Amino acid sequence: MTRRDDDARGGEVRFLSLCGMLGYGYPQASLARGLAARPAFIGVDAGSTDPGPYYLGSGRSFVSAMQVERDLEPALCAARRLGIPLVVGSAGGSGARPHLEATVEQVRKLAARHELHFRLAVIPADLEPDTLLEALRDGRVQPCGPAGELTAERVRACTHLVGQMGTGPLVRALDGGADVVLAARCCDTAIFAALPILRGCDPALALHLAKIAECGALCARPAAANDALVGILRHDHFVVEPANPARRCTPESVAMHSLYEQPDPTCFHEPEGTVDLSACTFEPCGERGVRVAGTRLVPPERPTIKVEGAALRGYRAVAVAGVRDPAVIAHLDAIEHAVRASVADALAPAAEPAEYSLRFLRYGLDGVLGHLEPAAAAPPTEVGLVLEAVAATQELADTALALARSTALHQHFPGRKTTAGNLAFPFSPSDLRGGPVYEFAVYHLMAVAEPDALFPVTFQEV
C-alpha cells in the first residue's frame, strides 16, 4: 500500500465520535483534541442489544445515570459553546420510551446547571403492537437471524416494542434546526451519517464511515471503546483518525472493524440499503489515520426496519459454588441428573417441571461452549458451578433453586468417600434473587412503505 497524505478540500464534513457508548467514558484530552479538528457535530451511541433483553423489557438502562451524566456534561457544554449539534442515538440504552424520557431529563438537568439554551429534537421509536400485527397478517415480517417465526401472542406479550430507525428521522431533526438530537432506538450508523447525508455527501461513504465510527476508537490500535475518533468525509473518500495521540489507525485495523458484527465480509445492511464493501481500498493517511474509498450503496428492493420486543419470561434465582474435589468433578453429569430428578419429586404435584427451569453452568469445564467444548486431556483442578432457576413466580424460582442447591451439596455419587459436602459457597446467603427475566419475543424485520413515518420528530426549546 502506498502511504499518502490528504489535504483538506472543500465540501468535507468532519465529526467527532465521542466514545463507543455513552457512559463508557473517554479522556477529556481526547474531547479537546477532537474539538480542535473543527467537527461539524458530535455524535455518540447510547445503546445496544448486546446486554440482552432485560433492559428493553424492564425499561431500565444498563449504564448508570451517573456514568451517562459524566460523559454527557462536557460534550453538551462543548457542543453549545461551539454552536454545533450533539446527536445521541438509542438514548438510555434500549431506546424505549422510559429510556428516552430519562435521557431528556438528564439533558434538561445539565442545561439548567450550565444555563444553556438550545433547540432539542426528541425522536421516539416505540411501536404500537397493532402496527406489527398488521404487518404480520400481511406477510411483511421475517426473522432477523435465528429469531424464528413470529406469532401474534409473542407480539402482545411484549412490555416494550421498538423499531430501529435509519437516518431519515435524524435528518429531519437536524434540518429543523435541532441543536441537540435525542433519538430513541436507532441504527448506530444513523447517528453519524444523518448530517453528512443532509449536507449532500455520498450516502455510501457516509454509512461506511458511520459504521466504523460508532464504536469510538475501537478501530484504532490499541483499541478502545472508551476513547474518541475523528471522521472526515469527502466527496470520494473518508479518513478516520483517533483523537488520542497514543492511538493510531492502520489499514488492517480499520478494514477489520468494517466487518464488526457482520456475517458477510463484503457488505452490511442498513435501512438505506446494502453497503457494498467489495471494492473498498484502505490506505495510510498521515501518521495515525486511514483513507477509505470505493464503498457503494445498493438501495433495498423494499424498505424494512428491524423491530425489537422483550417479554417477561419469569423470575430468576441464582447460586454460585466452587467444586474442588476431583471425584465430584468427575461425576458432575451424574450429580446434575440426580438433582434434577430430586427437585422434580420434591416440587410435585404443586409444580410440574414445565413450570420452572434449572440450569447448571460449569465454568472451567464447559460453562461457555457447553456440549461444543472439546474434551479436555485432563480434568480441571476446580470448577465454578452456577445454579440457576427460572420460574413463573419469584417464590417458585427461590424454592426450586434452594432444593437444587441443597441436593447438589450432599448428592451421592459412585465412589463417594466424604459426606461433608460437594460444594464450597463464596457467599452467605448462598441464594441470590435475580428478579424478572425477559426474552426477545420479537427480533424481526418488518417491511414498510415509509419507514420514517413511524418515527415522529418533536422539538422543544430548552
CSV table of C-alpha atoms in Angstrom, one decimal:
chain,number,residue,atom,x,y,z
A,1,MET,CA,0.0,0.0,0.0
A,2,THR,CA,1.2,3.5,-0.8
A,3,ARG,CA,1.4,6.0,2.1
A,4,ARG,CA,-0.3,9.2,1.3
A,5,ASP,CA,-1.4,12.4,3.0
A,6,ASP,CA,-4.7,14.1,2.0
A,7,ASP,CA,-5.0,17.9,2.1
A,8,ALA,CA,-8.4,19.2,3.2
A,9,ARG,CA,-10.7,20.0,0.3
A,10,GLY,CA,-13.9,22.0,0.1
A,11,GLY,CA,-17.2,20.3,0.9
A,12,GLU,CA,-15.9,17.9,3.6
A,13,VAL,CA,-17.8,17.1,6.8
A,14,ARG,CA,-15.9,16.4,9.9
A,15,PHE,CA,-17.3,14.9,13.1
A,16,LEU,CA,-16.3,13.6,16.5
A,17,SER,CA,-17.4,10.2,17.7
A,18,LEU,CA,-17.2,10.7,21.5
A,19,CYS,CA,-16.8,7.1,22.5
A,20,GLY,CA,-18.2,3.6,21.8
A,21,MET,CA,-21.1,4.0,24.2
A,22,LEU,CA,-22.4,6.9,26.3
A,23,GLY,CA,-21.3,6.1,29.8
A,24,TYR,CA,-18.2,4.1,28.9
A,25,GLY,CA,-16.1,7.2,29.5
A,26,TYR,CA,-13.4,9.0,27.5
A,27,PRO,CA,-10.3,11.1,28.3
A,28,GLN,CA,-11.1,14.8,28.5
A,29,ALA,CA,-7.9,15.5,26.5
A,30,SER,CA,-9.4,13.4,23.6
A,31,LEU,CA,-12.5,15.6,23.6
A,32,ALA,CA,-10.3,18.7,23.5
A,33,ARG,CA,-8.2,17.3,20.6
A,34,GLY,CA,-11.3,16.2,18.7
A,35,LEU,CA,-12.9,19.6,19.0
A,36,ALA,CA,-9.6,21.2,17.7
A,37,ALA,CA,-10.3,19.3,14.4
A,38,ARG,CA,-13.3,21.7,13.9
A,39,PRO,CA,-16.1,19.0,13.8
A,40,ALA,CA,-19.5,19.8,12.3
A,41,PHE,CA,-21.1,17.8,15.1
A,42,ILE,CA,-20.5,15.5,18.0
A,43,GLY,CA,-22.2,12.1,17.9
A,44,VAL,CA,-22.4,9.2,20.4
A,45,ASP,CA,-24.2,5.9,20.5
A,46,ALA,CA,-26.0,5.3,23.8
A,47,GLY,CA,-27.5,1.8,23.4
A,48,SER,CA,-27.2,-1.8,22.2
A,49,THR,CA,-28.9,-5.1,22.4
A,50,ASP,CA,-25.6,-6.7,23.5
A,51,PRO,CA,-26.5,-6.8,27.2
A,52,GLY,CA,-29.7,-8.8,26.4
A,53,PRO,CA,-33.4,-8.3,26.5
A,54,TYR,CA,-33.7,-7.4,30.2
A,55,TYR,CA,-33.1,-3.7,29.7
A,56,LEU,CA,-35.6,-3.3,26.9
A,57,GLY,CA,-38.2,-5.4,28.8
A,58,SER,CA,-37.8,-3.6,32.1
A,59,GLY,CA,-37.3,-0.1,30.8
A,60,ARG,CA,-34.0,0.2,32.8
A,61,SER,CA,-30.6,1.3,31.5
A,62,PHE,CA,-27.6,-0.9,31.5
A,63,VAL,CA,-25.3,2.1,32.1
A,64,SER,CA,-25.6,4.1,35.3
A,65,ALA,CA,-27.1,7.6,35.2
A,66,MET,CA,-24.0,8.9,37.0
A,67,GLN,CA,-21.8,7.5,34.2
A,68,VAL,CA,-24.0,8.9,31.5
A,69,GLU,CA,-24.1,12.3,33.1
A,70,ARG,CA,-20.3,12.3,33.5
A,71,ASP,CA,-19.9,11.7,29.7
A,72,LEU,CA,-22.8,13.9,28.6
A,73,GLU,CA,-22.0,17.0,30.5
A,74,PRO,CA,-18.7,18.1,28.9
A,75,ALA,CA,-19.9,17.1,25.4
A,76,LEU,CA,-23.1,19.1,25.7
A,77,CYS,CA,-21.3,22.1,27.0
A,78,ALA,CA,-18.7,21.9,24.3
A,79,ALA,CA,-21.3,21.5,21.5
A,80,ARG,CA,-23.2,24.5,22.7
A,81,ARG,CA,-20.0,26.6,23.1
A,82,LEU,CA,-19.0,25.8,19.5
A,83,GLY,CA,-22.6,26.0,18.1
A,84,ILE,CA,-22.6,22.5,16.7
A,85,PRO,CA,-25.2,19.8,17.1
A,86,LEU,CA,-24.9,16.9,19.6
A,87,VAL,CA,-26.5,13.7,18.3
A,88,VAL,CA,-27.3,10.9,20.7
A,89,GLY,CA,-28.8,7.6,19.4
A,90,SER,CA,-30.5,4.7,21.1
A,91,ALA,CA,-30.9,7.0,24.1
A,92,GLY,CA,-31.0,5.4,27.5
A,93,GLY,CA,-29.6,2.0,26.4
A,94,SER,CA,-32.5,0.2,24.6
A,95,GLY,CA,-34.3,3.2,23.2
A,96,ALA,CA,-37.8,2.7,24.5
A,97,ARG,CA,-39.9,5.5,26.0
A,98,PRO,CA,-38.7,5.1,29.6
A,99,HIS,CA,-35.1,5.2,28.3
A,100,LEU,CA,-35.7,8.3,26.1
A,101,GLU,CA,-37.6,10.2,28.8
A,102,ALA,CA,-34.8,9.6,31.3
A,103,THR,CA,-32.2,10.9,28.9
A,104,VAL,CA,-34.3,14.0,28.1
A,105,GLU,CA,-34.5,14.7,31.9
A,106,GLN,CA,-30.7,14.4,32.1
A,107,VAL,CA,-30.2,16.8,29.3
A,108,ARG,CA,-32.6,19.3,30.9
A,109,LYS,CA,-30.8,19.0,34.2
A,110,LEU,CA,-27.5,19.7,32.6
A,111,ALA,CA,-28.9,22.6,30.7
A,112,ALA,CA,-30.3,24.2,33.9
A,113,ARG,CA,-27.0,23.6,35.7
A,114,HIS,CA,-25.0,25.4,33.0
A,115,GLU,CA,-27.7,27.9,31.9
A,116,LEU,CA,-27.7,26.5,28.3
A,117,HIS,CA,-30.4,27.4,25.8
A,118,PHE,CA,-31.0,25.3,22.7
A,119,ARG,CA,-33.4,23.6,20.4
A,120,LEU,CA,-33.9,20.0,21.3
A,121,ALA,CA,-35.3,17.3,19.0
A,122,VAL,CA,-36.8,14.2,20.5
A,123,ILE,CA,-37.5,11.1,18.3
A,124,PRO,CA,-39.3,8.2,20.0
A,125,ALA,CA,-39.1,4.7,18.5
A,126,ASP,CA,-42.0,2.9,20.3
A,127,LEU,CA,-44.3,0.9,18.0
A,128,GLU,CA,-47.9,0.0,18.7
A,129,PRO,CA,-48.5,-3.7,18.7
A,130,ASP,CA,-51.2,-3.3,16.1
A,131,THR,CA,-48.7,-1.9,13.6
A,132,LEU,CA,-46.6,-5.1,13.8
A,133,LEU,CA,-49.7,-7.3,13.9
A,134,GLU,CA,-51.0,-5.8,10.7
A,135,ALA,CA,-47.6,-6.4,9.1
A,136,LEU,CA,-47.6,-9.9,10.4
A,137,ARG,CA,-51.0,-10.6,8.8
A,138,ASP,CA,-49.9,-9.1,5.5
A,139,GLY,CA,-46.8,-11.3,5.4
A,140,ARG,CA,-44.4,-8.4,5.8
A,141,VAL,CA,-42.4,-9.8,8.7
A,142,GLN,CA,-39.4,-12.1,8.6
A,143,PRO,CA,-37.0,-13.3,11.2
A,144,CYS,CA,-33.7,-11.4,11.8
A,145,GLY,CA,-31.1,-14.2,12.1
A,146,PRO,CA,-32.3,-17.2,14.1
A,147,ALA,CA,-35.2,-15.5,15.7
A,148,GLY,CA,-37.8,-17.9,14.4
A,149,GLU,CA,-41.3,-17.2,13.1
A,150,LEU,CA,-43.3,-14.5,14.9
A,151,THR,CA,-46.8,-15.1,16.4
A,152,ALA,CA,-49.4,-12.6,17.5
A,153,GLU,CA,-49.2,-13.9,21.0
A,154,ARG,CA,-45.5,-13.1,21.2
A,155,VAL,CA,-46.2,-9.6,19.9
A,156,ARG,CA,-48.9,-8.9,22.6
A,157,ALA,CA,-46.6,-10.3,25.3
A,158,CYS,CA,-44.0,-7.5,24.8
A,159,THR,CA,-43.7,-4.9,27.6
A,160,HIS,CA,-41.8,-2.6,25.1
A,161,LEU,CA,-41.7,-2.8,21.4
A,162,VAL,CA,-39.4,-0.5,19.4
A,163,GLY,CA,-38.4,0.0,15.7
A,164,GLN,CA,-34.8,0.7,14.7
A,165,MET,CA,-34.8,4.0,12.8
A,166,GLY,CA,-32.4,4.9,10.0
A,167,THR,CA,-31.1,8.3,9.0
A,168,GLY,CA,-34.4,9.8,7.8
A,169,PRO,CA,-35.8,11.0,11.2
A,170,LEU,CA,-32.4,12.3,12.3
A,171,VAL,CA,-32.1,14.2,9.0
A,172,ARG,CA,-35.5,15.8,9.6
A,173,ALA,CA,-34.4,16.8,13.2
A,174,LEU,CA,-31.2,18.4,12.0
A,175,ASP,CA,-32.9,20.1,9.1
A,176,GLY,CA,-35.4,21.5,11.5
A,177,GLY,CA,-32.6,23.3,13.3
A,178,ALA,CA,-32.0,20.9,16.2
A,179,ASP,CA,-29.0,21.8,18.4
A,180,VAL,CA,-29.4,18.5,20.3
A,181,VAL,CA,-30.9,15.4,18.9
A,182,LEU,CA,-32.1,12.6,21.3
A,183,ALA,CA,-33.1,9.6,19.2
A,184,ALA,CA,-34.6,6.5,20.7
A,185,ARG,CA,-33.7,3.1,19.2
A,186,CYS,CA,-31.9,3.7,16.0
A,187,CYS,CA,-29.2,2.2,13.8
A,188,ASP,CA,-25.7,3.1,15.0
A,189,THR,CA,-24.9,4.4,11.6
A,190,ALA,CA,-27.8,6.8,11.6
A,191,ILE,CA,-26.2,8.9,14.4
A,192,PHE,CA,-23.1,9.7,12.3
A,193,ALA,CA,-24.5,9.5,8.7
A,194,ALA,CA,-27.5,11.8,9.1
A,195,LEU,CA,-25.8,15.2,9.0
A,196,PRO,CA,-23.4,14.3,6.2
A,197,ILE,CA,-26.3,13.0,4.1
A,198,LEU,CA,-28.3,16.2,4.8
A,199,ARG,CA,-25.3,18.1,3.5
A,200,GLY,CA,-25.2,16.2,0.3
A,201,CYS,CA,-22.4,13.7,1.0
A,202,ASP,CA,-22.3,10.3,-0.7
A,203,PRO,CA,-24.6,8.1,1.4
A,204,ALA,CA,-22.5,5.0,0.8
A,205,LEU,CA,-19.3,6.6,2.2
A,206,ALA,CA,-21.3,8.3,5.0
A,207,LEU,CA,-22.8,5.0,6.1
A,208,HIS,CA,-19.5,3.2,5.9
A,209,LEU,CA,-17.7,5.8,7.9
A,210,ALA,CA,-20.5,5.8,10.4
A,211,LYS,CA,-20.3,2.0,10.8
A,212,ILE,CA,-16.6,2.4,11.8
A,213,ALA,CA,-17.1,5.5,13.9
A,214,GLU,CA,-20.0,4.3,16.1
A,215,CYS,CA,-17.6,2.3,18.3
A,216,GLY,CA,-15.3,5.3,19.0
A,217,ALA,CA,-11.6,4.4,18.9
A,218,LEU,CA,-12.3,0.6,18.8
A,219,CYS,CA,-10.9,0.6,15.2
A,220,ALA,CA,-7.6,2.0,16.4
A,221,ARG,CA,-4.6,0.4,18.0
A,222,PRO,CA,-4.6,0.0,20.9
A,223,ALA,CA,-8.3,-0.5,20.5
A,224,ALA,CA,-10.6,1.4,22.9
A,225,ALA,CA,-14.3,1.8,23.0
A,226,ASN,CA,-13.7,4.4,25.8
A,227,ASP,CA,-12.0,7.0,23.6
A,228,ALA,CA,-12.8,9.4,20.7
A,229,LEU,CA,-12.4,9.2,17.0
A,230,VAL,CA,-12.4,11.9,14.3
A,231,GLY,CA,-14.1,11.2,11.0
A,232,ILE,CA,-13.6,13.3,7.9
A,233,LEU,CA,-15.9,12.7,4.9
A,234,ARG,CA,-15.0,14.0,1.5
A,235,HIS,CA,-16.6,13.6,-1.9
A,236,ASP,CA,-14.8,10.4,-2.9
A,237,HIS,CA,-13.3,9.0,0.3
A,238,PHE,CA,-13.2,9.4,4.1
A,239,VAL,CA,-10.5,9.4,6.7
A,240,VAL,CA,-10.6,8.1,10.3
A,241,GLU,CA,-8.1,9.1,12.9
A,242,PRO,CA,-8.2,8.6,16.7
A,243,ALA,CA,-8.3,11.9,18.7
A,244,ASN,CA,-5.9,10.4,21.3
A,245,PRO,CA,-2.2,10.7,20.0
A,246,ALA,CA,-1.5,7.5,21.9
A,247,ARG,CA,-3.5,5.5,19.4
A,248,ARG,CA,-3.3,5.1,15.6
A,249,CYS,CA,-5.4,3.6,12.9
A,250,THR,CA,-4.0,1.2,10.4
A,251,PRO,CA,-5.5,-0.1,7.2
A,252,GLU,CA,-5.7,-3.5,8.8
A,253,SER,CA,-7.4,-2.3,11.9
A,254,VAL,CA,-10.0,-0.2,10.0
A,255,ALA,CA,-10.7,-2.9,7.5
A,256,MET,CA,-11.2,-5.4,10.3
A,257,HIS,CA,-13.6,-3.1,12.1
A,258,SER,CA,-15.6,-2.6,8.9
A,259,LEU,CA,-16.6,-6.2,9.4
A,260,TYR,CA,-17.6,-5.6,13.1
A,261,GLU,CA,-20.7,-7.7,14.0
A,262,GLN,CA,-21.3,-8.6,10.3
A,263,PRO,CA,-21.8,-12.1,8.9
A,264,ASP,CA,-20.7,-11.1,5.4
A,265,PRO,CA,-17.2,-9.5,4.9
A,266,THR,CA,-18.3,-7.9,1.7
A,267,CYS,CA,-21.3,-5.9,2.9
A,268,PHE,CA,-23.6,-4.8,5.7
A,269,HIS,CA,-27.3,-3.9,5.7
A,270,GLU,CA,-29.0,-0.7,6.8
A,271,PRO,CA,-32.5,0.7,6.2
A,272,GLU,CA,-31.0,2.8,3.4
A,273,GLY,CA,-29.8,-0.4,1.6
A,274,THR,CA,-26.9,-2.7,1.3
A,275,VAL,CA,-23.5,-1.1,1.8
A,276,ASP,CA,-21.1,-2.9,-0.6
A,277,LEU,CA,-17.5,-3.1,0.6
A,278,SER,CA,-16.2,-5.4,-2.1
A,279,ALA,CA,-14.3,-2.7,-3.9
A,280,CYS,CA,-13.0,-0.7,-0.9
A,281,THR,CA,-9.5,0.4,-0.5
A,282,PHE,CA,-7.8,1.2,2.8
A,283,GLU,CA,-4.6,3.3,2.7
A,284,PRO,CA,-2.5,5.0,5.4
A,285,CYS,CA,-3.2,8.8,5.7
A,286,GLY,CA,-0.6,10.7,7.7
A,287,GLU,CA,0.9,9.0,10.7
A,288,ARG,CA,-2.2,7.9,12.5
A,289,GLY,CA,-5.1,7.9,10.0
A,290,VAL,CA,-6.5,5.7,7.3
A,291,ARG,CA,-8.1,6.8,4.0
A,292,VAL,CA,-11.0,4.6,2.7
A,293,ALA,CA,-12.6,4.7,-0.7
A,294,GLY,CA,-14.7,2.6,-3.1
A,295,THR,CA,-17.8,2.0,-1.0
A,296,ARG,CA,-21.1,1.6,-2.9
A,297,LEU,CA,-24.8,1.6,-1.8
A,298,VAL,CA,-27.3,-0.7,-3.3
A,299,PRO,CA,-30.9,0.5,-2.5
A,300,PRO,CA,-33.3,-2.1,-1.0
A,301,GLU,CA,-36.0,-3.7,-3.1
A,302,ARG,CA,-38.4,-2.8,-0.4
A,303,PRO,CA,-37.6,-0.8,2.8
A,304,THR,CA,-37.5,-2.7,6.1
A,305,ILE,CA,-36.9,-1.8,9.7
A,306,LYS,CA,-35.7,-4.1,12.5
A,307,VAL,CA,-38.2,-4.5,15.3
A,308,GLU,CA,-37.2,-5.5,18.8
A,309,GLY,CA,-39.6,-6.5,21.6
A,310,ALA,CA,-39.0,-8.1,25.0
A,311,ALA,CA,-41.5,-10.1,27.0
A,312,LEU,CA,-41.4,-11.3,30.6
A,313,ARG,CA,-40.4,-14.9,30.8
A,314,GLY,CA,-40.4,-15.4,34.6
A,315,TYR,CA,-38.2,-14.7,37.7
A,316,ARG,CA,-34.7,-15.9,38.4
A,317,ALA,CA,-32.7,-17.2,41.4
A,318,VAL,CA,-29.0,-18.0,41.3
A,319,ALA,CA,-26.4,-19.7,43.5
A,320,VAL,CA,-22.7,-19.8,42.9
A,321,ALA,CA,-20.4,-22.5,44.2
A,322,GLY,CA,-16.9,-23.9,43.8
A,323,VAL,CA,-16.0,-27.6,43.2
A,324,ARG,CA,-12.5,-28.8,44.2
A,325,ASP,CA,-13.0,-32.5,44.8
A,326,PRO,CA,-11.7,-34.4,41.7
A,327,ALA,CA,-14.3,-37.1,42.4
A,328,VAL,CA,-17.1,-34.6,42.4
A,329,ILE,CA,-15.8,-33.1,39.2
A,330,ALA,CA,-15.6,-36.5,37.5
A,331,HIS,CA,-19.3,-37.2,38.4
A,332,LEU,CA,-20.9,-33.8,37.7
A,333,ASP,CA,-23.1,-35.2,35.0
A,334,ALA,CA,-24.5,-37.9,37.3
A,335,ILE,CA,-24.9,-35.3,40.1
A,336,GLU,CA,-26.9,-33.0,37.9
A,337,HIS,CA,-29.1,-35.8,36.6
A,338,ALA,CA,-29.9,-36.9,40.2
A,339,VAL,CA,-30.5,-33.3,41.3
A,340,ARG,CA,-33.0,-32.7,38.6
A,341,ALA,CA,-34.9,-35.8,39.4
A,342,SER,CA,-34.9,-35.0,43.1
A,343,VAL,CA,-36.2,-31.4,42.6
A,344,ALA,CA,-39.0,-32.6,40.3
A,345,ASP,CA,-40.1,-35.1,43.0
A,346,ALA,CA,-39.9,-32.5,45.8
A,347,LEU,CA,-42.0,-30.0,43.9
A,348,ALA,CA,-44.6,-32.4,42.6
A,349,PRO,CA,-47.6,-32.1,42.5
A,350,ALA,CA,-47.6,-28.4,43.3
A,351,ALA,CA,-45.3,-27.6,40.4
A,352,GLU,CA,-44.5,-29.6,37.3
A,353,PRO,CA,-41.1,-29.4,35.5
A,354,ALA,CA,-42.7,-27.4,32.7
A,355,GLU,CA,-43.4,-24.6,35.2
A,356,TYR,CA,-39.7,-23.9,36.0
A,357,SER,CA,-36.3,-24.5,34.5
A,358,LEU,CA,-33.0,-25.4,36.1
A,359,ARG,CA,-29.6,-24.6,34.5
A,360,PHE,CA,-26.2,-25.9,35.6
A,361,LEU,CA,-23.3,-23.8,34.2
A,362,ARG,CA,-19.9,-25.4,34.9
A,363,TYR,CA,-17.2,-22.8,34.4
A,364,GLY,CA,-13.7,-24.3,33.9
A,365,LEU,CA,-15.3,-27.3,32.3
A,366,ASP,CA,-17.8,-26.3,29.7
A,367,GLY,CA,-19.6,-23.3,31.1
A,368,VAL,CA,-19.2,-21.2,27.9
A,369,LEU,CA,-19.5,-23.6,25.0
A,370,GLY,CA,-21.5,-26.4,26.7
A,371,HIS,CA,-21.6,-29.6,24.6
A,372,LEU,CA,-19.5,-27.9,21.9
A,373,GLU,CA,-16.4,-27.7,24.2
A,374,PRO,CA,-13.7,-30.1,23.1
A,375,ALA,CA,-12.9,-32.8,25.5
A,376,ALA,CA,-10.0,-31.9,27.8
A,377,ALA,CA,-6.9,-34.1,28.1
A,378,ALA,CA,-7.2,-33.9,31.9
A,379,PRO,CA,-10.0,-32.8,34.2
A,380,PRO,CA,-9.7,-29.3,35.7
A,381,THR,CA,-8.4,-28.8,39.2
A,382,GLU,CA,-11.5,-26.8,40.1
A,383,VAL,CA,-14.9,-25.9,38.6
A,384,GLY,CA,-17.1,-22.9,39.2
A,385,LEU,CA,-20.7,-24.0,39.3
A,386,VAL,CA,-23.6,-21.6,38.7
A,387,LEU,CA,-27.1,-23.0,39.5
A,388,GLU,CA,-30.0,-21.0,38.0
A,389,ALA,CA,-33.7,-21.5,38.5
A,390,VAL,CA,-36.3,-19.6,36.4
A,391,ALA,CA,-40.0,-19.9,37.1
A,392,ALA,CA,-43.3,-18.1,36.7
A,393,THR,CA,-43.0,-16.6,40.2
A,394,GLN,CA,-40.1,-15.5,42.3
A,395,GLU,CA,-41.3,-17.8,45.1
A,396,LEU,CA,-41.2,-20.9,42.9
A,397,ALA,CA,-37.7,-19.9,41.5
A,398,ASP,CA,-36.4,-19.4,45.0
A,399,THR,CA,-37.8,-22.8,46.0
A,400,ALA,CA,-36.5,-24.7,43.0
A,401,LEU,CA,-33.1,-23.2,43.5
A,402,ALA,CA,-33.0,-24.0,47.2
A,403,LEU,CA,-33.9,-27.6,46.5
A,404,ALA,CA,-31.3,-27.9,43.7
A,405,ARG,CA,-28.5,-26.2,45.8
A,406,SER,CA,-29.1,-28.3,49.0
A,407,THR,CA,-29.5,-31.5,47.0
A,408,ALA,CA,-26.3,-30.9,45.0
A,409,LEU,CA,-24.4,-30.1,48.2
A,410,HIS,CA,-25.0,-33.6,49.6
A,411,GLN,CA,-25.8,-35.6,46.4
A,412,HIS,CA,-24.3,-39.1,46.5
A,413,PHE,CA,-22.2,-40.3,43.6
A,414,PRO,CA,-20.3,-43.6,42.9
A,415,GLY,CA,-17.1,-43.8,44.9
A,416,ARG,CA,-18.0,-41.0,47.3
A,417,LYS,CA,-15.9,-41.1,50.5
A,418,THR,CA,-17.0,-38.0,52.3
A,419,THR,CA,-20.4,-36.6,53.4
A,420,ALA,CA,-19.2,-33.1,54.4
A,421,GLY,CA,-20.4,-31.5,51.2
A,422,ASN,CA,-19.7,-31.4,47.4
A,423,LEU,CA,-19.8,-27.6,47.1
A,424,ALA,CA,-18.0,-24.5,48.5
A,425,PHE,CA,-20.1,-21.4,48.6
A,426,PRO,CA,-18.4,-17.9,48.4
A,427,PHE,CA,-21.5,-16.0,49.7
A,428,SER,CA,-23.9,-16.1,52.6
A,429,PRO,CA,-26.7,-16.2,51.8
A,430,SER,CA,-25.8,-18.5,49.0
A,431,ASP,CA,-29.0,-18.0,47.1
A,432,LEU,CA,-29.4,-14.7,45.2
A,433,ARG,CA,-32.6,-13.3,43.8
A,434,GLY,CA,-32.2,-12.3,40.1
A,435,GLY,CA,-35.7,-10.8,39.7
A,436,PRO,CA,-37.6,-10.5,36.4
A,437,VAL,CA,-36.2,-12.4,33.4
A,438,TYR,CA,-37.0,-11.1,29.9
A,439,GLU,CA,-36.6,-12.7,26.5
A,440,PHE,CA,-36.6,-11.3,23.0
A,441,ALA,CA,-40.1,-12.2,21.8
A,442,VAL,CA,-39.6,-10.0,18.7
A,443,TYR,CA,-36.3,-9.7,16.8
A,444,HIS,CA,-37.6,-9.4,13.3
A,445,LEU,CA,-37.6,-7.3,10.1
A,446,MET,CA,-40.8,-5.5,9.1
A,447,ALA,CA,-41.3,-4.3,5.6
A,448,VAL,CA,-42.9,-0.8,5.4
A,449,ALA,CA,-43.6,1.6,2.6
A,450,GLU,CA,-42.5,4.7,4.5
A,451,PRO,CA,-40.2,3.7,7.4
A,452,ASP,CA,-39.5,7.3,8.5
A,453,ALA,CA,-43.2,7.9,9.1
A,454,LEU,CA,-43.0,5.6,12.2
A,455,PHE,CA,-40.7,7.9,14.0
A,456,PRO,CA,-42.2,11.4,14.7
A,457,VAL,CA,-39.8,14.3,15.4
A,458,THR,CA,-40.9,16.8,18.1
A,459,PHE,CA,-39.0,20.0,19.0
A,460,GLN,CA,-38.6,21.6,22.5
A,461,GLU,CA,-37.0,24.8,23.5
A,462,VAL,CA,-34.7,24.1,26.4
